[in-house]
PDB file of N, CA, C and O in Angstrom:
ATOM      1  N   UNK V   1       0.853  -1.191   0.000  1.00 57.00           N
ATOM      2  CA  UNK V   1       0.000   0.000   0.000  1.00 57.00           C
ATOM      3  C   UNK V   1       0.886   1.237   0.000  1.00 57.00           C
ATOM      4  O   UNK V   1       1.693   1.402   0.915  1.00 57.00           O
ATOM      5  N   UNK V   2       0.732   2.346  -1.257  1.00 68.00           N
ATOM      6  CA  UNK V   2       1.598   3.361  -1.183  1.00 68.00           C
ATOM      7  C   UNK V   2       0.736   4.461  -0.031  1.00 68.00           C
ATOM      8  O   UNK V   2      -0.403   4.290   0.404  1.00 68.00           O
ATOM      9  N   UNK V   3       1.563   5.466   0.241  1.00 77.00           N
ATOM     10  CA  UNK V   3       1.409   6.423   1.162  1.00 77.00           C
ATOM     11  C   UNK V   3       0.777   7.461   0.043  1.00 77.00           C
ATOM     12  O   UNK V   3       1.158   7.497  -1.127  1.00 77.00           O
ATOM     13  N   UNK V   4      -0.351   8.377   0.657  1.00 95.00           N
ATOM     14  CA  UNK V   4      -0.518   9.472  -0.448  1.00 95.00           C
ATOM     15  C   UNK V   4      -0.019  10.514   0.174  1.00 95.00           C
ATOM     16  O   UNK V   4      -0.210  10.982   1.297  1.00 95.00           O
ATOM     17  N   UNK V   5       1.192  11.056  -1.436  1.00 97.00           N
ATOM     18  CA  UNK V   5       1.777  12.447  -1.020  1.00 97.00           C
ATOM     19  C   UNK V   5       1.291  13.634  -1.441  1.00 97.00           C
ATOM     20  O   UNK V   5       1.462  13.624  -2.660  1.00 97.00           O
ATOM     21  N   UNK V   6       0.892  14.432  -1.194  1.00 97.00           N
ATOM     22  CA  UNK V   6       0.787  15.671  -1.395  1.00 97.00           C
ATOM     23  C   UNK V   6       1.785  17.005  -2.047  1.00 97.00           C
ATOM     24  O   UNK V   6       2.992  16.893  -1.832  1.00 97.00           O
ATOM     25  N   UNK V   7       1.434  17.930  -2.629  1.00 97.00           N
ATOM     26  CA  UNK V   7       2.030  19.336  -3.139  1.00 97.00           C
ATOM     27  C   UNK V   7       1.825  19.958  -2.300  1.00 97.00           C
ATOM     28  O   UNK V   7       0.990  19.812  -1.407  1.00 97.00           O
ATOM     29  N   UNK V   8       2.745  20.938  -2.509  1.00 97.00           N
ATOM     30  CA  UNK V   8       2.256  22.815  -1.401  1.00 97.00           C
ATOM     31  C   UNK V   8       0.789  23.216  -1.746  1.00 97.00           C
ATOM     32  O   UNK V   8      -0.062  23.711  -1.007  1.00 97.00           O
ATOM     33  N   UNK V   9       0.718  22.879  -3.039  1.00 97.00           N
ATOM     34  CA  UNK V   9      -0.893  23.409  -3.675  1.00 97.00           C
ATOM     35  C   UNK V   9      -1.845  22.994  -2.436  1.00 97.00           C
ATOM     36  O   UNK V   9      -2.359  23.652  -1.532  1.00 97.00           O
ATOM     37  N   UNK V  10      -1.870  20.987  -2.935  1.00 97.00           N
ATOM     38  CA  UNK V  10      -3.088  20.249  -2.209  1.00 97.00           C
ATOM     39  C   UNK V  10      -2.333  20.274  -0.809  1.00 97.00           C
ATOM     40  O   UNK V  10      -2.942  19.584   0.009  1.00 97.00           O
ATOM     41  N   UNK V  11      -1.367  20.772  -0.375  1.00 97.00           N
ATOM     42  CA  UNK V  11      -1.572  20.278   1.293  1.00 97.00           C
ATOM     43  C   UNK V  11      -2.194  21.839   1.727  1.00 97.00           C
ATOM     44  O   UNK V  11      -3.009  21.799   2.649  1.00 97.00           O
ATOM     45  N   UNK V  12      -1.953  22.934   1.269  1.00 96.00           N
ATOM     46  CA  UNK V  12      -2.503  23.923   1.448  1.00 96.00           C
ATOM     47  C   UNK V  12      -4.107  24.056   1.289  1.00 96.00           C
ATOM     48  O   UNK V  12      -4.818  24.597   2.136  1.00 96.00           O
ATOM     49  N   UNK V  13      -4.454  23.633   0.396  1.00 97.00           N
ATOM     50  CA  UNK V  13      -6.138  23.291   0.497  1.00 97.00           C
ATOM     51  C   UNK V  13      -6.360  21.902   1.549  1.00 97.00           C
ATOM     52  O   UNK V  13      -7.461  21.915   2.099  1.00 97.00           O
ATOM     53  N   UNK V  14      -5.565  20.837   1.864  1.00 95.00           N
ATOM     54  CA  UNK V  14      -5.751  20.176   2.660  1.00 95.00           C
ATOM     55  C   UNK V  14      -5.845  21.074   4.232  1.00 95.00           C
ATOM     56  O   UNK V  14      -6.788  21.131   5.020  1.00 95.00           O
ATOM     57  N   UNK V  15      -4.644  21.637   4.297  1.00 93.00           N
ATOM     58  CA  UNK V  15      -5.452  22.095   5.694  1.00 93.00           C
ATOM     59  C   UNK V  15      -5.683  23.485   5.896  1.00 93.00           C
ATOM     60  O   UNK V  15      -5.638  24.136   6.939  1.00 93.00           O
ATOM     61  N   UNK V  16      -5.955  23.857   4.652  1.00 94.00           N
ATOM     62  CA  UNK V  16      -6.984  25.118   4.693  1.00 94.00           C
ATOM     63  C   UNK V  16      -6.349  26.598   4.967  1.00 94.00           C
ATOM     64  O   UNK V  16      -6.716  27.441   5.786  1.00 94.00           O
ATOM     65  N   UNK V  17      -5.322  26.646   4.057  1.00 95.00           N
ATOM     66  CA  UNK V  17      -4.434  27.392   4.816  1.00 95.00           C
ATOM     67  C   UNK V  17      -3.500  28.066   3.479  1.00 95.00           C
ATOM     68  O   UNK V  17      -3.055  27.421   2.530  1.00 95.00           O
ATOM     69  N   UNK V  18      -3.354  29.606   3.729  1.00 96.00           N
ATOM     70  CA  UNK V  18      -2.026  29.878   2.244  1.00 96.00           C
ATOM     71  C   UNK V  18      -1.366  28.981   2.151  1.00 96.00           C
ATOM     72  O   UNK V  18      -1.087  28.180   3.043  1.00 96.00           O
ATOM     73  N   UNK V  19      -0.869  28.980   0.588  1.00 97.00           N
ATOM     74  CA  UNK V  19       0.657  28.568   0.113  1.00 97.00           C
ATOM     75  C   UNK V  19       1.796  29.422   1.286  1.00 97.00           C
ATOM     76  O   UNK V  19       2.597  28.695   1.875  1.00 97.00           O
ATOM     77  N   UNK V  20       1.816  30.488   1.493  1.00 96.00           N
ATOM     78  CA  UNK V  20       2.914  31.124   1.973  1.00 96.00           C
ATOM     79  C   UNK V  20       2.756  30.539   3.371  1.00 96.00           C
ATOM     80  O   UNK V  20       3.772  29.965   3.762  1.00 96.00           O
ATOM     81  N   UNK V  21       2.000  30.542   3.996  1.00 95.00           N
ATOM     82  CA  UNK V  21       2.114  29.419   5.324  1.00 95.00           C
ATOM     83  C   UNK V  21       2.877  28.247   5.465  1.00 95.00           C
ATOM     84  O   UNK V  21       3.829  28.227   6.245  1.00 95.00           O
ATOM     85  N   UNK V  22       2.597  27.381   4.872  1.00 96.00           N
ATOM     86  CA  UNK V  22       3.091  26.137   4.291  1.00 96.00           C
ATOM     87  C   UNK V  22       4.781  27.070   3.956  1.00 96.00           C
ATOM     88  O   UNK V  22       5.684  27.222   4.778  1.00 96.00           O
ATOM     89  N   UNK V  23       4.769  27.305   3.262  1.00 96.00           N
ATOM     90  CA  UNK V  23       6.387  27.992   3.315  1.00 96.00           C
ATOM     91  C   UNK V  23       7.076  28.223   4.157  1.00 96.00           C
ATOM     92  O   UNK V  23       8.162  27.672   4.339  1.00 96.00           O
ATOM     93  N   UNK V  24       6.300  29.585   5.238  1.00 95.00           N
ATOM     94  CA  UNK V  24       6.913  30.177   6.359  1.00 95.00           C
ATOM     95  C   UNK V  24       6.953  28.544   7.705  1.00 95.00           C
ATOM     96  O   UNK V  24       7.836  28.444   8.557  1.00 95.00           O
ATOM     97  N   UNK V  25       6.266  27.922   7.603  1.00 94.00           N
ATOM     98  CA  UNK V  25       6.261  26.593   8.307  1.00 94.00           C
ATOM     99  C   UNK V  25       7.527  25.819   8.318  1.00 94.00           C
ATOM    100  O   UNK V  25       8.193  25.515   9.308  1.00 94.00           O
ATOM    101  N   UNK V  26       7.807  25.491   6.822  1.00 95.00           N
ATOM    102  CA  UNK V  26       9.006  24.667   6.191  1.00 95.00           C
ATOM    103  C   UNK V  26      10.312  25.390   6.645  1.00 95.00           C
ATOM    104  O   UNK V  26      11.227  24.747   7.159  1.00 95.00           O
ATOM    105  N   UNK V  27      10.406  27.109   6.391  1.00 95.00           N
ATOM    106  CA  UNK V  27      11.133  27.600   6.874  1.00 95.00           C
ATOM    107  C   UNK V  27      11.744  27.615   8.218  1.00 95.00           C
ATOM    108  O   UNK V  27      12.871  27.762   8.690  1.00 95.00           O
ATOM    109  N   UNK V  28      10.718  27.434   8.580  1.00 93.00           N
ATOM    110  CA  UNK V  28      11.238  27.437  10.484  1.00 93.00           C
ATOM    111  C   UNK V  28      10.904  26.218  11.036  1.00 93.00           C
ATOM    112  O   UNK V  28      10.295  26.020  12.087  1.00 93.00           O
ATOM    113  N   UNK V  29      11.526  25.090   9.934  1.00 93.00           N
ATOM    114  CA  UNK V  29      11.799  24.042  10.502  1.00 93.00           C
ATOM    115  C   UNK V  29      10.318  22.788  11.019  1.00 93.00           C
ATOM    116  O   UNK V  29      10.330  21.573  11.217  1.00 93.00           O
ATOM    117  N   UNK V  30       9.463  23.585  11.067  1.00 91.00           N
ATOM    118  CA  UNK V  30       7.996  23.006  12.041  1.00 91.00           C
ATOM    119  C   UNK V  30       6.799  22.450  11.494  1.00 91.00           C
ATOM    120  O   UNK V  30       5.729  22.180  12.039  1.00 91.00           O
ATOM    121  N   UNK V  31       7.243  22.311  10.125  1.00 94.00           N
ATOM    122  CA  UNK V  31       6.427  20.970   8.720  1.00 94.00           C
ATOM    123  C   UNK V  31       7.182  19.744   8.445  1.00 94.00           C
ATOM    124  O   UNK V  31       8.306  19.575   7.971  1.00 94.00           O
ATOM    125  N   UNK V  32       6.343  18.985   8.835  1.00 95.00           N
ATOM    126  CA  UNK V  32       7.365  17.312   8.386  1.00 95.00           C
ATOM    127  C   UNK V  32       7.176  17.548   6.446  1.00 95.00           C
ATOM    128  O   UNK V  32       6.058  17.694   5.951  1.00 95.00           O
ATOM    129  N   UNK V  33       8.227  17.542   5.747  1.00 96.00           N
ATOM    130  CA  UNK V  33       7.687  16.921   4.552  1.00 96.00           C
ATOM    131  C   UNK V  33       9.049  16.835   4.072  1.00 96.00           C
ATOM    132  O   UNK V  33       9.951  16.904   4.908  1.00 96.00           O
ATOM    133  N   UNK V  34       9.353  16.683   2.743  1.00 97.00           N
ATOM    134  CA  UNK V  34      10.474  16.404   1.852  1.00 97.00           C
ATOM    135  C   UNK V  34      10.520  16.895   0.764  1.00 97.00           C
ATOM    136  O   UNK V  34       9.569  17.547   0.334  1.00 97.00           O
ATOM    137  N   UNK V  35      11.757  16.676  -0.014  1.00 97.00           N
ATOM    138  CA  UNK V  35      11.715  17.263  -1.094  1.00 97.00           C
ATOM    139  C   UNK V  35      12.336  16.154  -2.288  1.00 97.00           C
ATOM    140  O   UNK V  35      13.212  15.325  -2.038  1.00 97.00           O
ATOM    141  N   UNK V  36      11.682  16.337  -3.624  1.00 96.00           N
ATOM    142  CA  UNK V  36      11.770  16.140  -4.553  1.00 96.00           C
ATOM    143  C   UNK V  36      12.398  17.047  -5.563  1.00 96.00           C
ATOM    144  O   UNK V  36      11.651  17.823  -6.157  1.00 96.00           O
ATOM    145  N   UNK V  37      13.880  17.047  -5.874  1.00 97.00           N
ATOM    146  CA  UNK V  37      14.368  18.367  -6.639  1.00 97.00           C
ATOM    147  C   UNK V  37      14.102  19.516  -5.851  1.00 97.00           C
ATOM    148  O   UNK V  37      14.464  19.663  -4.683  1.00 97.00           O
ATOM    149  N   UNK V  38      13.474  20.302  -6.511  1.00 96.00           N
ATOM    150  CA  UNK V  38      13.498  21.893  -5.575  1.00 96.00           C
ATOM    151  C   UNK V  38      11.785  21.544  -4.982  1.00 96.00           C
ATOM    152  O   UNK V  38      11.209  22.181  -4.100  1.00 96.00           O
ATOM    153  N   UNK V  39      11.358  20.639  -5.574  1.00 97.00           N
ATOM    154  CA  UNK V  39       9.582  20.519  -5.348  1.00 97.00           C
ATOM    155  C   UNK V  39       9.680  20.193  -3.752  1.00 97.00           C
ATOM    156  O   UNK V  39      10.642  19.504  -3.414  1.00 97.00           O
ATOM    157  N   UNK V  40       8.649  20.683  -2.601  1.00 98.00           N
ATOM    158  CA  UNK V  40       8.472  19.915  -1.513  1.00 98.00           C
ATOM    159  C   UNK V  40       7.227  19.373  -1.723  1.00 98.00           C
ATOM    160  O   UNK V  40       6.314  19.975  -2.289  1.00 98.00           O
ATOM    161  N   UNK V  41       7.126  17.704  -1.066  1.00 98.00           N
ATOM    162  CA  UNK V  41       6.322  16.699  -1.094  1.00 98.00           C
ATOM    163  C   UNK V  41       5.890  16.384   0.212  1.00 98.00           C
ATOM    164  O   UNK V  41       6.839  16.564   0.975  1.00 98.00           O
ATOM    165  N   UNK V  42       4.670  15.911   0.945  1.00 98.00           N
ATOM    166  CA  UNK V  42       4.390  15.927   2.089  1.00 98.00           C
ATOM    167  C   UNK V  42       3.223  14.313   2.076  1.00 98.00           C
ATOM    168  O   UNK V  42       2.229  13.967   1.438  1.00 98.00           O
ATOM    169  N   UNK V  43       3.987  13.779   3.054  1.00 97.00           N
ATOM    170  CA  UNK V  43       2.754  12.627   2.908  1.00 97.00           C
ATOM    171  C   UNK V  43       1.873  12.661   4.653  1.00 97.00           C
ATOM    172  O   UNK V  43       2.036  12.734   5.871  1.00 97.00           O
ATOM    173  N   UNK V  44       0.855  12.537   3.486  1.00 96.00           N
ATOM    174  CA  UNK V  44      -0.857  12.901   4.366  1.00 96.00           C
ATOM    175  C   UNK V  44      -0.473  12.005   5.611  1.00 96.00           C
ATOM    176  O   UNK V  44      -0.933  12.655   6.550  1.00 96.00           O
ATOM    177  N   UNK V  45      -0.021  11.138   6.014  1.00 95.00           N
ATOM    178  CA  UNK V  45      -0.471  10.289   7.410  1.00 95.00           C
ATOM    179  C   UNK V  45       0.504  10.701   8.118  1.00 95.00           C
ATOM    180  O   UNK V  45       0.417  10.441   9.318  1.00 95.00           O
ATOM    181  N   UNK V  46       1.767  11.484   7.631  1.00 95.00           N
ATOM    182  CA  UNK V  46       2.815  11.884   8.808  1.00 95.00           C
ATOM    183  C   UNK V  46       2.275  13.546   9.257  1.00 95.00           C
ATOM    184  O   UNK V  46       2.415  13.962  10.407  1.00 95.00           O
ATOM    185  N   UNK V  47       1.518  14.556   7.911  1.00 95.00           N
ATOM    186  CA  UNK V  47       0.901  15.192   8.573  1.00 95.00           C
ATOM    187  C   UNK V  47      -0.665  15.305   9.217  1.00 95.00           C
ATOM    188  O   UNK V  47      -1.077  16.383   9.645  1.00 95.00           O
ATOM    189  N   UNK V  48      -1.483  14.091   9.238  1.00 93.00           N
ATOM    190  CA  UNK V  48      -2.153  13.995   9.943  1.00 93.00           C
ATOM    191  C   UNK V  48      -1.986  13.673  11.664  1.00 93.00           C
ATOM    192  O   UNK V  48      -2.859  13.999  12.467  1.00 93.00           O
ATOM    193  N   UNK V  49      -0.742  12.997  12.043  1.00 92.00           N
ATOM    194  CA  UNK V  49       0.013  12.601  13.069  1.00 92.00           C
ATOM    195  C   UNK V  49       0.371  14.363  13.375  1.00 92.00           C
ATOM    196  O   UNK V  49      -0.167  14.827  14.380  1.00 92.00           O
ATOM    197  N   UNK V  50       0.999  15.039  12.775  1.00 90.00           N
ATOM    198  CA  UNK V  50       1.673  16.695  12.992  1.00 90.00           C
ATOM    199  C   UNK V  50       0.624  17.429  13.723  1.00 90.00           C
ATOM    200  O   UNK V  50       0.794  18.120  14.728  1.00 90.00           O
ATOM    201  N   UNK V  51      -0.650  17.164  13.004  1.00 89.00           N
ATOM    202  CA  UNK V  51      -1.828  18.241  12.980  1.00 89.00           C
ATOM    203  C   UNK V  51      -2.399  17.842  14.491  1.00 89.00           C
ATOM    204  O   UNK V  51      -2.635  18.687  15.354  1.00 89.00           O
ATOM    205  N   UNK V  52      -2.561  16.566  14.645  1.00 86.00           N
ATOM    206  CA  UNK V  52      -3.094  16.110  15.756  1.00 86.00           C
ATOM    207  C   UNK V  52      -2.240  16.309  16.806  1.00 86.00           C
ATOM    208  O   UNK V  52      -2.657  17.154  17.598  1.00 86.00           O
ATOM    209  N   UNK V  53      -0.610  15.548  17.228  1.00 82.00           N
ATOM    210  CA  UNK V  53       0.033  16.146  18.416  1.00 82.00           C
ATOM    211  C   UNK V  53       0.485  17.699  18.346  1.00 82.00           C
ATOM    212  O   UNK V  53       0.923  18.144  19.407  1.00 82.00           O
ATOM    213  N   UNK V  54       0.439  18.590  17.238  1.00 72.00           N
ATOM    214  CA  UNK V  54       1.431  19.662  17.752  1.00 72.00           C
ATOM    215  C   UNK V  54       0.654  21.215  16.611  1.00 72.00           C
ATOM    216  O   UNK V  54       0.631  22.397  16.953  1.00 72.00           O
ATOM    217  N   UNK V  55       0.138  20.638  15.322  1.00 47.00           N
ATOM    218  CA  UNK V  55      -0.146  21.172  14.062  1.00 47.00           C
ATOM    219  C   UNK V  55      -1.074  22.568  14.980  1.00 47.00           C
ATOM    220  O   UNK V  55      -0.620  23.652  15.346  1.00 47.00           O
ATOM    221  N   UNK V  56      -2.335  22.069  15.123  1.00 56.00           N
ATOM    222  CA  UNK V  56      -3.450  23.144  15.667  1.00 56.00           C
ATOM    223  C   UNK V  56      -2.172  24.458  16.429  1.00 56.00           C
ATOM    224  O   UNK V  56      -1.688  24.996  15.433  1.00 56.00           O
ATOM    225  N   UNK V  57      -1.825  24.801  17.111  1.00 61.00           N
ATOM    226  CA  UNK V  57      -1.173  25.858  17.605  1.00 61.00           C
ATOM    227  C   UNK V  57      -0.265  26.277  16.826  1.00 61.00           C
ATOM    228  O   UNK V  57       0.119  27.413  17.102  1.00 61.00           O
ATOM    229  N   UNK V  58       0.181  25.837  16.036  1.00 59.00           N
ATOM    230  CA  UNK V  58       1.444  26.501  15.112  1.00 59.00           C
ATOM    231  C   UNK V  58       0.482  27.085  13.838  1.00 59.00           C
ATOM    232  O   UNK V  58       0.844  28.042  13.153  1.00 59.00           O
ATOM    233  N   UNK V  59      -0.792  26.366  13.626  1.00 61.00           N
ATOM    234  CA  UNK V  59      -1.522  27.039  12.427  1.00 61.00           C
ATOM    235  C   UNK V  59      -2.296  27.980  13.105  1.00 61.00           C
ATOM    236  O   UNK V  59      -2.357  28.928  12.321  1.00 61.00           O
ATOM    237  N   UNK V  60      -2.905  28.256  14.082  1.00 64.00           N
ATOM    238  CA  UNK V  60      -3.682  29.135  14.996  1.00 64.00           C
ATOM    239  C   UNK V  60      -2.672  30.576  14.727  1.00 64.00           C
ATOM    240  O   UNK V  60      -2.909  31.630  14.139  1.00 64.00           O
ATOM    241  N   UNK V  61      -1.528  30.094  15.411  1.00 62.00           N
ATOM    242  CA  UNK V  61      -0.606  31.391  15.225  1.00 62.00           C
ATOM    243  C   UNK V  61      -0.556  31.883  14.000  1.00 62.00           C
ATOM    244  O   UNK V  61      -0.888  32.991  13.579  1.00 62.00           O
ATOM    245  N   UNK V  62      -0.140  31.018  13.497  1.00 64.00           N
ATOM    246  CA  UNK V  62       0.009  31.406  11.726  1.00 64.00           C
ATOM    247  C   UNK V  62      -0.957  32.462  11.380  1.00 64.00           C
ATOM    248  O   UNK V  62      -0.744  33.626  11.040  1.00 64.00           O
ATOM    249  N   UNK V  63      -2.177  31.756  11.551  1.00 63.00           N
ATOM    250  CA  UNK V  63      -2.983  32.479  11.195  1.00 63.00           C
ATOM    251  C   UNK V  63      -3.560  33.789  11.535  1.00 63.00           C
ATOM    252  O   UNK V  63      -4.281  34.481  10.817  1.00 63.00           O
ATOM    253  N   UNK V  64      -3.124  34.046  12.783  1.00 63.00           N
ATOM    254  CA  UNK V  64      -3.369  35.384  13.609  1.00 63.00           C
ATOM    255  C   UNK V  64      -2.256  36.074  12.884  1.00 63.00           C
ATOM    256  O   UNK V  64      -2.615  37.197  12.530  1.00 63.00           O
ATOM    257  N   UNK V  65      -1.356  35.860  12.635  1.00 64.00           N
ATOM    258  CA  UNK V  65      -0.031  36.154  12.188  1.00 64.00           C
ATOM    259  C   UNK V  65      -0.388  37.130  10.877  1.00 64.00           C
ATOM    260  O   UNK V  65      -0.243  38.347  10.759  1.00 64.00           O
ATOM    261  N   UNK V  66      -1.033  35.903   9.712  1.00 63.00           N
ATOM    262  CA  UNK V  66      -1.674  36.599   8.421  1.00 63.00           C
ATOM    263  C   UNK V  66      -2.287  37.598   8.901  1.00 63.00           C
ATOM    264  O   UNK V  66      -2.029  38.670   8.353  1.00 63.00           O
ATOM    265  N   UNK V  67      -3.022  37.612   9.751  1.00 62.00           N
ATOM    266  CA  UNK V  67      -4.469  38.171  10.281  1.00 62.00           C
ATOM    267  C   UNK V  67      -4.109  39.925   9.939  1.00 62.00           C
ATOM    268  O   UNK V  67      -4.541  40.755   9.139  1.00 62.00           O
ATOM    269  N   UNK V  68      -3.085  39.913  11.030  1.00 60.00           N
ATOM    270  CA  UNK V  68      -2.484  41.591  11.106  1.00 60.00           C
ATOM    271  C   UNK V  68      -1.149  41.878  10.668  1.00 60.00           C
ATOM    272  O   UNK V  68      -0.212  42.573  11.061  1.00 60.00           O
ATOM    273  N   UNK V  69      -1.415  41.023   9.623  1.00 56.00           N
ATOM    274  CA  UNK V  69      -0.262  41.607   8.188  1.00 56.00           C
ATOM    275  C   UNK V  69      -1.264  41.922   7.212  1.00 56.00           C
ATOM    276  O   UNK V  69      -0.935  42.347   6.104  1.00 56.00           O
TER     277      UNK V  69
END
């Protein structure tokens, strides 16, 4: 059984959230995913595991973050 991986595109509509999030995330280290060439690739069950122990507060911020920019 393969793992399904994801793009910046679909993990960004996966959890509902900018492309530039997903960036500023990767940047500071605090997104599990990988890379393919310059592409980053993210597979759904290591960030469903992310979202559940640690994800919710780092996207909360995020998002307050966008909020008052």
């Amino acid at each position: 059984m393969s793992a399904k991986v994801l793009t910046v595109n679909e993990l960004a509509e996966y959890l509902r959230v900018h492309r530039s999030t997903i960036y500023r995330l990767l940047k500071k280290g605090q997104l599990p995913g990988f890379k393919i060439g310059s592409d980053w690739r993210f597979n759904v069950e290591v960030i469903d595991d992310w979202r559940l122990h640690q994800g919710t507060g780092l996207l909360a911020a995020e998002a307050a973050e966008s909020e008052t920019n």
